[in-house]
Short mmCIF file of C-alpha atoms and ligand atoms in Angstrom, two decimals:
data_model
loop_
_atom_site.label_atom_id
_atom_site.label_comp_id
_atom_site.label_asym_id
_atom_site.label_seq_id
_atom_site.Cartn_x
_atom_site.Cartn_y
_atom_site.Cartn_z
CA MET R 372 -14.26 2.23 10.38
CA GLU R 373 -14.66 -1.21 8.82
CA ASN R 374 -11.54 -3.01 7.64
CA ARG R 375 -10.77 -2.36 3.98
CA ILE R 376 -8.88 -5.64 3.61
CA VAL R 377 -11.03 -8.73 3.08
CA GLY R 378 -8.01 -11.02 3.16
CA VAL R 379 -4.39 -11.57 2.23
CA TYR R 380 -3.35 -15.01 0.97
CA ASP R 381 0.32 -15.80 0.59
CA ASN R 382 1.97 -19.22 0.84
CA GLU R 383 5.46 -17.86 0.58
CA ILE R 384 6.00 -18.97 -3.01
CA LYS R 385 7.00 -15.86 -4.92
CA GLY R 386 4.72 -14.86 -7.80
CA PRO R 387 2.57 -11.96 -8.95
CA LEU R 388 0.64 -9.62 -6.70
CA ALA R 389 -3.04 -10.25 -7.46
CA ILE R 390 -5.44 -7.60 -6.24
CA ILE R 391 -9.18 -8.20 -6.37
CA ILE R 392 -11.45 -5.30 -5.46
CA GLY R 393 -15.17 -5.53 -4.63
CA GLY R 394 -17.68 -2.80 -3.79
CA VAL R 395 -16.12 0.19 -5.55
CA HIS R 396 -19.82 0.96 -5.96
CA GLY R 397 -21.51 0.59 -2.58
CA ASN R 398 -24.74 -0.92 -3.93
CA GLU R 399 -22.77 -3.71 -5.64
CA LYS R 400 -22.21 -6.20 -2.85
CA ALA R 401 -21.68 -9.37 -4.90
CA GLY R 402 -17.93 -8.75 -5.30
CA VAL R 403 -17.41 -8.30 -1.55
CA LYS R 404 -19.40 -11.46 -0.75
CA ALA R 405 -17.44 -13.37 -3.40
CA LEU R 406 -14.14 -12.23 -1.92
CA ASP R 407 -15.23 -13.38 1.53
CA LEU R 408 -16.07 -16.82 0.16
CA LEU R 409 -12.95 -16.99 -1.99
CA PHE R 410 -10.68 -16.50 1.02
CA LYS R 411 -12.62 -19.15 2.96
CA MET R 412 -12.18 -21.54 0.02
CA LEU R 413 -8.46 -20.80 -0.11
CA GLU R 414 -8.16 -21.55 3.60
CA VAL R 415 -9.61 -25.05 3.26
CA GLU R 416 -8.12 -25.96 -0.12
CA PRO R 417 -4.67 -27.05 1.16
CA ILE R 418 -6.36 -29.27 3.76
CA THR R 419 -8.52 -31.16 1.28
CA ASN R 420 -6.10 -31.02 -1.63
CA LYS R 421 -2.50 -31.84 -0.79
CA GLN R 422 -1.38 -30.95 -4.34
CA PHE R 423 -2.60 -27.39 -3.95
CA LYS R 424 0.01 -24.71 -4.51
CA PHE R 425 -0.43 -20.96 -4.59
CA SER R 426 2.24 -18.72 -6.13
CA GLY R 427 2.19 -15.04 -5.37
CA ARG R 428 0.06 -12.99 -3.05
CA LEU R 429 -3.66 -12.35 -3.29
CA VAL R 430 -5.09 -9.27 -1.63
CA GLY R 431 -8.86 -8.74 -1.42
CA ILE R 432 -9.95 -5.16 -0.97
CA LYS R 433 -13.28 -3.45 -0.31
CA GLY R 434 -13.76 -0.32 -2.39
CA ASN R 435 -16.18 2.28 -1.08
CA LEU R 436 -16.62 1.43 2.63
CA GLN R 437 -18.92 4.35 3.41
CA ALA R 438 -21.19 3.71 0.42
CA LEU R 439 -21.23 -0.06 1.16
CA SER R 440 -22.48 0.69 4.69
CA VAL R 441 -25.49 2.61 3.33
CA ASP R 442 -26.00 0.46 0.21
CA GLN R 443 -25.63 3.40 -2.16
CA ARG R 444 -23.60 3.62 -5.38
CA TYR R 445 -21.67 6.48 -3.79
CA ILE R 446 -21.92 9.20 -1.14
CA SER R 447 -21.00 12.43 -2.93
CA GLU R 448 -19.23 11.40 -6.14
CA ASP R 449 -18.66 8.23 -8.13
CA LEU R 450 -15.48 6.62 -6.77
CA ASN R 451 -15.00 4.85 -10.10
CA ARG R 452 -14.64 8.20 -11.91
CA ILE R 453 -12.09 9.89 -9.63
CA PHE R 454 -8.98 7.72 -9.98
CA LEU R 455 -7.27 10.74 -11.52
CA ARG R 456 -3.85 12.10 -10.69
CA GLU R 457 -5.06 15.66 -9.96
CA LYS R 458 -7.82 14.33 -7.73
CA ILE R 459 -5.44 12.06 -5.82
CA GLU R 460 -2.93 14.84 -5.35
CA SER R 461 -5.54 17.28 -4.08
CA ALA R 462 -7.05 14.66 -1.75
CA LEU R 463 -3.60 13.89 -0.35
CA LEU R 464 -3.11 17.55 0.51
CA GLN R 465 -6.20 17.63 2.68
CA GLU R 466 -5.82 16.99 6.36
CA HIS R 467 -9.13 15.16 6.64
CA PRO R 468 -10.42 14.04 3.24
CA VAL R 469 -14.07 12.95 3.40
CA ASP R 470 -16.50 10.78 1.41
CA GLU R 471 -15.04 9.39 -1.84
CA GLU R 472 -11.79 11.33 -1.53
CA ALA R 473 -11.13 9.46 1.73
CA GLU R 474 -11.98 6.16 0.03
CA LEU R 475 -9.70 6.93 -2.90
CA ILE R 476 -6.76 7.63 -0.62
CA GLY R 477 -7.60 4.58 1.51
CA ILE R 478 -7.47 2.23 -1.49
CA ILE R 479 -4.34 3.73 -3.01
CA ASN R 480 -2.48 3.71 0.31
CA GLU R 481 -3.39 0.10 0.95
CA ILE R 482 -2.24 -1.04 -2.49
CA ASP R 483 0.97 1.00 -2.22
CA ARG R 484 1.61 -0.63 1.14
CA GLN R 485 1.15 -4.12 -0.36
CA ILE R 486 3.49 -3.30 -3.27
CA GLU R 487 6.09 -1.90 -0.90
CA GLU R 488 5.90 -4.96 1.33
CA TYR R 489 5.72 -7.66 -1.36
CA GLN R 490 7.91 -6.08 -4.06
CA PRO R 491 6.18 -7.94 -6.90
CA ASN R 492 7.56 -8.15 -10.44
CA GLU R 493 4.05 -8.04 -11.84
CA ILE R 494 0.70 -6.77 -10.59
CA PHE R 495 -2.76 -7.86 -11.76
CA VAL R 496 -5.93 -6.07 -10.71
CA LEU R 497 -9.48 -7.43 -11.03
CA ASP R 498 -12.28 -5.03 -10.14
CA LEU R 499 -15.65 -6.75 -9.50
CA HIS R 500 -18.96 -5.03 -10.31
CA THR R 501 -22.65 -5.72 -10.94
CA THR R 502 -25.18 -3.91 -13.15
CA THR R 503 -28.74 -2.65 -12.68
CA ALA R 504 -30.03 -4.50 -15.72
CA SER R 505 -29.85 -8.26 -16.06
CA GLY R 506 -28.94 -10.32 -19.08
CA GLY R 507 -25.20 -10.35 -19.31
CA ILE R 508 -21.82 -10.64 -17.80
CA PHE R 509 -18.72 -9.19 -19.30
CA THR R 510 -15.16 -8.11 -18.77
CA ILE R 511 -14.05 -4.56 -19.44
CA VAL R 512 -10.38 -4.30 -20.34
CA ASN R 513 -8.05 -1.34 -20.42
CA ASP R 514 -7.37 -2.03 -24.10
CA THR R 515 -3.78 -3.20 -23.78
CA PRO R 516 -3.05 -6.50 -25.59
CA GLU R 517 -2.20 -8.04 -22.18
CA SER R 518 -5.52 -7.08 -20.62
CA ILE R 519 -7.49 -8.34 -23.66
CA LYS R 520 -5.60 -11.65 -23.56
CA LEU R 521 -6.21 -12.00 -19.83
CA GLY R 522 -9.85 -10.92 -20.18
CA LEU R 523 -10.56 -13.65 -22.72
CA LYS R 524 -9.42 -16.24 -20.15
CA LEU R 525 -12.14 -15.18 -17.71
CA ASP R 526 -14.70 -16.93 -19.94
CA ALA R 527 -17.07 -14.00 -20.31
CA THR R 528 -17.49 -11.46 -23.13
CA VAL R 529 -14.57 -9.05 -23.34
CA ILE R 530 -15.48 -5.47 -24.21
CA GLU R 531 -12.80 -3.08 -25.31
CA GLY R 532 -13.06 0.65 -25.90
CA PHE R 533 -14.61 1.74 -22.58
CA ILE R 534 -11.39 3.25 -21.41
CA LYS R 535 -11.65 5.98 -24.08
CA ASP R 536 -15.19 7.03 -23.19
CA LEU R 537 -14.87 6.95 -19.40
CA HIS R 538 -12.40 8.73 -17.16
CA GLY R 539 -10.92 8.12 -13.74
CA THR R 540 -11.92 4.47 -13.32
CA VAL R 541 -9.90 1.84 -11.44
CA LEU R 542 -8.76 0.59 -14.87
CA HIS R 543 -7.38 4.00 -15.77
CA TYR R 544 -5.27 4.24 -12.66
CA PHE R 545 -3.83 0.76 -12.13
CA ASN R 546 -1.23 0.63 -14.88
CA GLU R 547 2.53 0.52 -15.23
CA GLU R 548 2.83 4.29 -15.47
CA ASN R 549 1.25 4.89 -12.07
CA LEU R 550 2.59 1.85 -10.21
CA ASN R 551 6.10 1.79 -11.71
CA ARG R 552 5.95 -1.90 -12.49
CA PRO R 553 4.11 -4.05 -15.03
CA CYS R 554 0.41 -3.97 -14.17
CA VAL R 555 -2.58 -5.39 -16.03
CA SER R 556 -6.05 -4.48 -14.83
CA LEU R 557 -9.55 -5.43 -15.79
CA CYS R 558 -13.08 -5.13 -14.54
CA PHE R 559 -15.65 -7.92 -14.37
CA GLU R 560 -19.41 -7.28 -14.46
CA SER R 561 -21.04 -10.31 -12.90
CA GLY R 562 -24.75 -9.72 -13.54
CA GLN R 563 -27.63 -7.97 -11.80
CA HIS R 564 -26.97 -6.33 -8.38
CA ASP R 565 -29.38 -8.51 -6.39
CA ASP R 566 -29.07 -11.75 -8.34
CA LYS R 567 -27.59 -14.24 -5.85
CA LEU R 568 -25.75 -15.98 -8.70
CA SER R 569 -23.76 -12.78 -9.35
CA VAL R 570 -21.71 -13.85 -6.31
CA ASN R 571 -20.96 -17.27 -7.86
CA ARG R 572 -19.98 -15.65 -11.14
CA CYS R 573 -17.61 -13.27 -9.30
CA ILE R 574 -16.00 -16.30 -7.63
CA ALA R 575 -15.66 -18.10 -10.98
CA ALA R 576 -14.13 -15.06 -12.66
CA SER R 577 -11.73 -14.60 -9.72
CA VAL R 578 -10.64 -18.25 -9.88
CA ASN R 579 -10.19 -18.03 -13.67
CA PHE R 580 -8.22 -14.83 -13.13
CA LEU R 581 -5.93 -16.46 -10.54
CA SER R 582 -5.40 -19.42 -12.82
CA ALA R 583 -4.74 -17.23 -15.90
CA ILE R 584 -2.03 -15.26 -14.06
CA GLU R 585 -0.56 -18.52 -12.76
CA CYS R 586 -1.12 -18.00 -9.05
CA VAL R 587 -2.87 -21.37 -9.03
CA GLU R 588 -2.54 -24.36 -11.28
CA LYS R 589 -5.74 -26.13 -12.19
CA PHE R 590 -7.82 -25.39 -9.14
CA HIS R 591 -9.77 -28.16 -7.55
CA ILE R 592 -12.26 -25.77 -6.09
CA GLU R 593 -15.83 -26.77 -6.94
CA THR R 594 -16.58 -26.24 -10.59
CA ILE R 595 -20.13 -25.23 -9.62
CA HIS R 596 -19.22 -21.55 -9.81
CA GLU R 597 -17.65 -21.94 -13.21
CA GLU R 598 -20.69 -23.86 -14.39
CA ILE R 599 -22.95 -21.01 -13.26
CA LEU R 600 -20.71 -18.55 -15.12
CA ASN R 601 -20.75 -20.64 -18.28
CA ASN R 602 -24.53 -21.15 -18.12
CA TYR R 603 -24.86 -17.41 -18.30
CA ALA R 604 -22.06 -16.61 -20.73
CA ASN R 605 -22.37 -19.32 -23.34
CA GLY R 606 -23.82 -18.05 -26.59
CA LEU R 607 -22.76 -14.46 -25.90
CA PRO R 608 -20.16 -12.87 -28.19
CA LYS R 609 -16.58 -13.54 -27.17
CA HIS R 610 -15.14 -10.13 -27.96
CA CYS R 611 -16.91 -6.78 -28.47
CA LYS R 612 -15.90 -3.20 -29.02
CA LEU R 613 -17.64 -0.08 -27.72
CA ILE R 614 -19.14 1.98 -30.54
CA TYR R 615 -21.35 4.50 -28.75
CA THR R 616 -21.83 6.02 -25.28
CA TYR R 617 -24.87 8.10 -24.35
CA LYS R 618 -23.85 10.73 -21.77
CA ILE R 619 -26.70 12.04 -19.65
CA ASP R 620 -26.95 15.78 -19.32
CA LYS R 621 -27.89 16.86 -15.78
CA ASN R 622 -31.13 18.60 -16.66
CA GLU R 623 -32.33 16.56 -19.61
CA ASN R 624 -34.66 14.30 -17.58
CA PHE R 625 -33.29 11.10 -19.13
CA ARG R 626 -35.57 8.05 -18.93
CA MET R 627 -34.46 4.72 -20.33
CA LYS R 628 -37.37 2.86 -21.96
CA PRO R 629 -38.21 -0.09 -19.70
CA GLY R 630 -37.24 -3.66 -20.47
CA PHE R 631 -33.77 -3.43 -22.00
CA LYS R 632 -31.22 -6.00 -20.93
CA ASN R 633 -27.49 -6.32 -21.48
CA PHE R 634 -26.74 -7.86 -24.90
CA ASP R 635 -30.12 -6.98 -26.45
CA ARG R 636 -29.72 -6.49 -30.21
CA ILE R 637 -30.54 -2.90 -31.16
CA ARG R 638 -31.58 -1.57 -34.59
CA LYS R 639 -30.60 1.82 -35.94
CA ASN R 640 -33.27 4.45 -35.04
CA GLN R 641 -34.90 2.20 -32.44
CA ILE R 642 -36.24 4.34 -29.56
CA LEU R 643 -34.11 3.60 -26.50
CA ALA R 644 -34.95 6.39 -24.09
CA THR R 645 -36.69 9.73 -23.73
CA ASN R 646 -35.71 13.11 -22.39
CA LYS R 647 -37.32 16.55 -22.15
CA ASP R 648 -36.94 17.04 -25.92
CA GLY R 649 -38.55 13.74 -26.92
CA CYS R 650 -37.21 10.38 -28.08
CA ILE R 651 -33.59 9.23 -28.02
CA LYS R 652 -32.91 6.86 -30.90
CA ALA R 653 -30.11 4.40 -31.55
CA PRO R 654 -27.52 6.05 -33.83
CA SER R 655 -26.67 2.67 -35.38
CA ASP R 656 -27.23 -1.05 -35.08
CA GLY R 657 -25.49 -2.48 -32.04
CA ILE R 658 -25.68 -4.49 -28.84
CA MET R 659 -27.05 -2.83 -25.67
CA ILE R 660 -24.79 -2.68 -22.63
CA MET R 661 -25.63 -1.24 -19.19
CA PRO R 662 -28.95 0.53 -19.82
CA HIS R 663 -29.40 3.12 -17.08
CA TYR R 664 -32.13 2.12 -14.61
CA GLN R 665 -30.84 3.75 -11.44
CA GLU R 666 -30.94 7.14 -9.79
CA LYS R 667 -27.25 7.89 -9.80
CA GLY R 668 -24.69 7.92 -12.60
CA SER R 669 -24.29 9.83 -15.84
CA ASP R 670 -24.01 7.12 -18.50
CA GLY R 671 -27.33 6.47 -20.25
CA PHE R 672 -26.39 3.34 -22.17
CA PHE R 673 -23.59 1.91 -24.24
CA LEU R 674 -23.73 0.23 -27.64
CA VAL R 675 -21.08 -2.29 -28.63
CA LYS R 676 -20.45 -4.42 -31.71
CA ASP R 677 -19.23 -7.98 -32.01
CA VAL R 678 -15.68 -7.89 -33.42
CA LEU R 679 -14.95 -11.59 -33.81
CA GLY R 680 -18.33 -13.06 -34.70
CA GLU R 681 -17.43 -15.85 -32.27
CA LYS R 682 -19.58 -17.01 -29.39
CA ILE R 683 -18.55 -18.32 -25.96
CA PRO R 684 -18.99 -22.11 -26.18
CA LYS R 685 -21.11 -24.19 -23.83
CA LYS R 686 -18.81 -26.20 -21.59
CA SER R 687 -19.44 -29.59 -20.11
CA PHE R 688 -18.96 -30.04 -16.36
CA LEU R 689 -19.25 -33.77 -15.87
ZN1 LIG K 2008 -20.09 -0.77 -10.57
#
């Protein structure tokens, strides 16, 4: 079996434990590629930049190894919906857990091992994803004030409220209650699955994350990644809240109308999708997030609203 650990970076200056996960969905490879590059960048940084200091330990982890190897979202169930106590307990009782249950145990064991070994005072988790539709990057937070504050420092739209409408995601599990020490977790959506720049945006968000949690001071790593992130994010709302989730019923024959992108403005009663009973209309005005254009998964689309009325500014990278 492939190694779950992409890398461990630790310069023996005590600090937080930073965990970055890529490929929790096996068809979302950008996060894994970004982690590979990030560790390579960290290897060379102290050579080219004598001022470089890293506090804490960074661990890069691959999520769903089996699904990554076949380029599928998942094998038998969505790994990002089964981070649930009952599920973990039942998987632990099995002698040979398979498919996503094996992945779930693999990830949890690895993170427990890192916590045990490093004994951090604080843990921060960043879970990297991509979406089927293009047109937006955003950070999903677990709705604690700490995660919202940290999310805003990643320089992409922060969306709160997902945690209430979804269950068993990485964000639901990695918290203080389950890990017995302060833990802030968030998820970063870096753009379309096959867009090469999604990798750059994952790197930029990871660097911003490491800087926000004070593992690194102002990084000297090329600002090109951050520039790519800002090119995409500027003009998007800074902070949004989930207002509506469309759950797909197994036999309804849900079809999203073609052409929707993340952050499209939606009008009340606009036709968004169809099913066996006819048209599915928007229940209110809103902003489209993650329209469903893939085979697997049970979320049709999400509508969010802008809570601040503030946009992400265009930055200058001279
Ligand atoms: Zn995903």
